[in-house]
Tab-separated table of N, CA and C in Angstrom:
chain	number	residue	atom	x	y	z
A	27	HIS	N	-57.372	140.924	405.390
A	27	HIS	CA	-58.700	140.002	405.503
A	27	HIS	C	-58.786	138.690	405.453
A	28	GLU	N	-58.612	137.891	406.660
A	28	GLU	CA	-59.049	136.167	406.224
A	28	GLU	C	-59.177	135.134	406.028
A	29	ARG	N	-58.306	134.161	405.457
A	29	ARG	CA	-58.408	133.034	404.034
A	29	ARG	C	-58.240	132.414	404.935
A	30	HIS	N	-59.592	131.533	404.373
A	30	HIS	CA	-59.232	129.532	404.840
A	30	HIS	C	-58.561	128.468	404.647
A	31	VAL	N	-57.739	129.015	403.224
A	31	VAL	CA	-57.081	127.922	402.424
A	31	VAL	C	-55.700	128.212	402.713
A	32	ALA	N	-55.100	126.885	403.030
A	32	ALA	CA	-54.282	126.681	404.483
A	32	ALA	C	-53.021	126.545	402.918
A	33	THR	N	-52.746	127.193	402.101
A	33	THR	CA	-51.915	127.494	401.538
A	33	THR	C	-50.480	128.714	401.619
A	34	GLN	N	-50.239	129.390	401.220
A	34	GLN	CA	-50.107	130.078	400.472
A	34	GLN	C	-48.898	130.587	398.919
A	35	TYR	N	-49.944	130.362	397.926
A	35	TYR	CA	-50.465	130.590	396.634
A	35	TYR	C	-51.111	130.837	396.075
A	36	ASP	N	-51.215	131.268	395.508
A	36	ASP	CA	-52.620	131.632	394.631
A	36	ASP	C	-52.263	131.344	393.351
A	37	VAL	N	-53.445	131.171	393.006
A	37	VAL	CA	-53.719	130.141	391.305
A	37	VAL	C	-52.843	130.926	390.406
A	38	ASP	N	-52.340	132.196	391.024
A	38	ASP	CA	-50.771	133.093	389.201
A	38	ASP	C	-49.707	131.831	390.070
A	39	ALA	N	-49.347	131.097	390.765
A	39	ALA	CA	-48.771	130.514	391.295
A	39	ALA	C	-48.564	129.493	390.144
A	40	LEU	N	-49.515	128.928	389.052
A	40	LEU	CA	-49.598	127.387	388.287
A	40	LEU	C	-48.532	127.594	387.401
A	41	ALA	N	-47.925	126.154	387.848
A	41	ALA	CA	-46.550	126.651	386.447
A	41	ALA	C	-46.811	125.579	386.096
A	42	PRO	N	-46.188	125.264	384.034
A	42	PRO	CA	-46.441	124.332	383.406
A	42	PRO	C	-45.928	123.296	383.872
A	43	TRP	N	-44.833	122.899	384.907
A	43	TRP	CA	-43.620	122.357	385.420
A	43	TRP	C	-44.733	121.111	386.820
A	44	MET	N	-45.925	121.404	387.134
A	44	MET	CA	-45.938	121.483	388.163
A	44	MET	C	-47.124	119.834	387.768
A	45	THR	N	-46.946	118.931	388.843
A	45	THR	CA	-47.984	118.067	388.887
A	45	THR	C	-49.440	118.198	388.962
A	46	PHE	N	-50.560	117.288	389.088
A	46	PHE	CA	-50.925	117.505	389.938
A	46	PHE	C	-51.757	117.472	391.278
A	47	SER	N	-50.935	116.415	391.822
A	47	SER	CA	-50.736	115.873	393.025
A	47	SER	C	-49.758	116.936	393.126
A	48	PHE	N	-48.742	117.903	392.995
A	48	PHE	CA	-48.749	118.801	394.206
A	48	PHE	C	-50.135	119.752	394.037
A	49	VAL	N	-50.011	120.404	392.845
A	49	VAL	CA	-51.126	122.057	392.518
A	49	VAL	C	-52.833	120.923	393.723
A	50	ASN	N	-52.407	119.793	393.445
A	50	ASN	CA	-54.155	118.925	394.304
A	50	ASN	C	-53.574	118.795	396.139
A	51	LYS	N	-52.324	119.517	395.888
A	51	LYS	CA	-52.090	119.046	397.726
A	51	LYS	C	-51.983	120.853	398.107
A	52	ILE	N	-51.504	121.421	397.538
A	52	ILE	CA	-50.815	122.736	397.983
A	52	ILE	C	-52.103	124.290	398.130
A	53	PHE	N	-53.023	122.970	397.531
A	53	PHE	CA	-54.725	124.324	396.691
A	53	PHE	C	-55.579	123.107	398.197
A	54	ASN	N	-55.322	122.327	398.848
A	54	ASN	CA	-56.137	120.779	399.393
A	54	ASN	C	-56.917	120.351	398.355
A	55	LEU	N	-56.973	120.175	397.608
A	55	LEU	CA	-57.953	119.573	397.154
A	55	LEU	C	-58.163	117.643	396.596
A	56	PRO	N	-60.016	117.649	396.297
A	56	PRO	CA	-59.665	115.907	396.800
A	56	PRO	C	-58.496	115.306	395.403
A	57	PRO	N	-58.252	114.689	395.456
A	57	PRO	CA	-57.431	114.033	394.398
A	57	PRO	C	-57.535	113.753	392.948
A	58	SER	N	-59.456	113.955	393.509
A	58	SER	CA	-59.684	112.965	391.580
A	58	SER	C	-60.711	114.925	390.600
A	59	HIS	N	-60.270	116.157	392.126
A	59	HIS	CA	-60.659	116.726	391.618
A	59	HIS	C	-60.291	117.051	389.704
A	60	PHE	N	-58.861	117.671	389.377
A	60	PHE	CA	-58.754	117.690	387.648
A	60	PHE	C	-58.991	117.205	387.401
A	61	LYS	N	-58.729	115.637	388.100
A	61	LYS	CA	-58.524	114.032	386.882
A	61	LYS	C	-59.842	114.557	386.281
A	62	ASN	N	-61.448	114.514	387.136
A	62	ASN	CA	-63.122	114.540	387.097
A	62	ASN	C	-62.801	115.785	386.059
A	63	LEU	N	-63.057	116.979	386.334
A	63	LEU	CA	-62.573	118.322	385.379
A	63	LEU	C	-61.819	118.491	384.357
A	64	LEU	N	-61.223	118.070	384.047
A	64	LEU	CA	-60.287	117.795	382.807
A	64	LEU	C	-60.961	116.403	382.000
A	65	SER	N	-61.489	115.574	382.630
A	65	SER	CA	-60.959	114.255	381.753
A	65	SER	C	-60.101	113.991	381.433
A	66	ILE	N	-58.804	114.169	382.972
A	66	ILE	CA	-58.026	113.020	382.716
A	66	ILE	C	-57.839	111.724	382.661
A	67	THR	N	-57.855	110.947	381.500
A	67	THR	CA	-57.710	109.026	381.910
A	67	THR	C	-56.241	108.911	381.533
A	68	SER	N	-55.227	109.111	381.817
A	68	SER	CA	-54.113	108.257	382.177
A	68	SER	C	-53.645	107.455	383.847
A	69	THR	N	-53.315	106.381	383.632
A	69	THR	CA	-52.682	105.776	385.082
A	69	THR	C	-52.056	105.696	385.603
A	70	GLN	N	-51.710	107.617	385.318
A	70	GLN	CA	-50.711	107.872	385.883
A	70	GLN	C	-50.884	109.151	386.906
A	71	TYR	N	-52.186	109.836	386.095
A	71	TYR	CA	-52.613	110.562	387.135
A	71	TYR	C	-52.687	109.878	388.887
A	72	PRO	N	-52.395	111.280	389.122
A	72	PRO	CA	-51.651	113.114	389.680
A	72	PRO	C	-49.928	112.705	389.336
A	73	ASN	N	-49.779	111.530	388.779
A	73	ASN	CA	-48.554	112.789	388.892
A	73	ASN	C	-47.985	112.759	387.125
A	74	LEU	N	-48.530	113.113	386.820
A	74	LEU	CA	-48.142	113.819	385.024
A	74	LEU	C	-47.693	115.343	385.607
A	75	THR	N	-47.540	116.443	384.467
A	75	THR	CA	-47.780	117.333	384.828
A	75	THR	C	-48.830	118.525	383.958
A	76	ILE	N	-49.006	119.221	384.521
A	76	ILE	CA	-50.046	120.249	383.567
A	76	ILE	C	-50.134	120.409	382.401
A	77	GLU	N	-47.812	120.686	381.671
A	77	GLU	CA	-47.915	120.819	380.117
A	77	GLU	C	-48.586	119.432	380.154
A	78	SER	N	-48.276	118.044	380.581
A	78	SER	CA	-48.435	116.883	379.286
A	78	SER	C	-49.596	116.660	379.290
A	79	VAL	N	-50.662	117.938	380.295
A	79	VAL	CA	-51.795	116.575	379.817
A	79	VAL	C	-52.052	116.972	378.750
A	80	ALA	N	-51.769	118.712	378.876
A	80	ALA	CA	-51.728	119.846	378.100
A	80	ALA	C	-51.078	119.485	375.994
A	81	GLN	N	-50.307	118.657	376.296
A	81	GLN	CA	-49.784	118.002	374.983
A	81	GLN	C	-50.893	116.686	374.760
A	82	ALA	N	-51.139	115.976	375.856
A	82	ALA	CA	-51.299	115.300	375.064
A	82	ALA	C	-53.706	115.006	374.564
A	83	LYS	N	-53.550	116.423	375.505
A	83	LYS	CA	-55.049	116.684	374.727
A	83	LYS	C	-54.994	117.542	373.840
A	84	SER	N	-53.741	117.916	372.847
A	84	SER	CA	-53.479	119.315	371.392
A	84	SER	C	-53.938	120.446	372.004
A	85	ILE	N	-53.638	121.112	372.860
A	85	ILE	CA	-53.877	122.761	374.077
A	85	ILE	C	-53.120	122.683	374.049
A	86	GLN	N	-52.875	124.184	374.926
A	86	GLN	CA	-51.699	125.450	374.647
A	86	GLN	C	-51.245	124.704	376.376
A	87	THR	N	-50.481	125.118	376.629
A	87	THR	CA	-50.553	124.467	378.119
A	87	THR	C	-50.931	126.162	379.054
A	88	SER	N	-50.983	127.591	377.861
A	88	SER	CA	-51.469	128.587	378.973
A	88	SER	C	-52.715	128.832	378.820
A	89	GLU	N	-53.600	127.923	377.301
A	89	GLU	CA	-55.321	127.362	377.883
A	89	GLU	C	-55.499	126.887	378.750
A	90	LEU	N	-54.884	125.125	379.048
A	90	LEU	CA	-54.442	124.935	380.505
A	90	LEU	C	-54.969	125.784	381.326
A	91	LEU	N	-53.863	126.249	381.869
A	91	LEU	CA	-53.483	126.893	383.136
A	91	LEU	C	-54.613	127.841	383.358
A	92	LEU	N	-54.943	128.453	382.171
A	92	LEU	CA	-56.245	129.414	382.373
A	92	LEU	C	-57.315	129.225	383.077
A	93	ILE	N	-57.609	127.216	382.072
A	93	ILE	CA	-58.389	126.384	382.644
A	93	ILE	C	-58.555	126.495	384.341
A	94	MET	N	-57.613	125.645	384.155
A	94	MET	CA	-57.548	125.244	385.918
A	94	MET	C	-57.226	126.128	386.895
A	95	LYS	N	-56.454	128.104	386.689
A	95	LYS	CA	-57.045	129.091	387.306
A	95	LYS	C	-58.337	130.083	387.408
A	96	GLU	N	-59.490	129.171	386.086
A	96	GLU	CA	-60.824	130.042	386.319
A	96	GLU	C	-60.779	128.960	387.571
A	97	ASP	N	-61.190	127.213	387.742
A	97	ASP	CA	-61.564	126.849	387.859
A	97	ASP	C	-61.353	126.942	390.047
A	98	LEU	N	-59.934	127.235	389.866
A	98	LEU	CA	-59.580	127.320	390.949
A	98	LEU	C	-60.147	128.459	392.122
A	99	THR	N	-60.076	129.672	390.981
A	99	THR	CA	-60.809	131.008	391.604
A	99	THR	C	-61.673	130.288	392.482
A	100	LEU	N	-62.140	129.853	391.262
A	100	LEU	CA	-63.991	129.641	392.147
A	100	LEU	C	-64.026	128.335	392.875
A	101	VAL	N	-62.673	127.599	393.069
A	101	VAL	CA	-63.315	126.552	394.084
A	101	VAL	C	-62.750	127.648	395.873
A	102	LEU	N	-61.561	128.636	395.956
A	102	LEU	CA	-60.888	129.436	396.420
A	102	LEU	C	-62.055	130.149	396.823
A	103	SER	N	-62.543	130.779	396.140
A	103	SER	CA	-63.605	132.313	396.434
A	103	SER	C	-64.596	131.641	397.251
A	104	ALA	N	-65.557	130.021	396.591
A	104	ALA	CA	-66.262	129.251	397.566
A	104	ALA	C	-65.463	129.523	399.357
A	105	THR	N	-64.068	128.254	399.480
A	105	THR	CA	-63.979	127.977	400.691
A	105	THR	C	-63.597	128.846	401.095
A	106	SER	N	-63.119	130.295	400.842
A	106	SER	CA	-62.613	131.160	402.160
A	106	SER	C	-63.987	131.733	402.020
A	107	SER	N	-64.864	131.805	401.938
A	107	SER	CA	-66.415	132.153	402.533
A	107	SER	C	-67.535	131.423	403.297
A	108	THR	N	-66.619	130.706	403.465
A	108	THR	CA	-67.762	129.331	404.088
A	108	THR	C	-66.894	130.141	406.207
A	109	PRO	N	-68.038	130.398	406.790
A	109	PRO	CA	-67.322	130.533	408.283
A	109	PRO	C	-66.934	129.408	408.997
């Protein structure tokens, strides 16, 4: 099947060391996508790692990754169903 997302990555590729800048780029997302979704207020966004945001929010990194993966799955499936 053909995918309309210009990336070789899938949601399982997300890792704690990745910055939001990198994630936005590889998944072709608007720069503020996760800033809005996760209510990130740091002025250093998007140059923050997933792990550092999890620590700042006092949640497990795995929990934040799960939230992001679920969101990306929805975003990518919506994108790939567009003709």
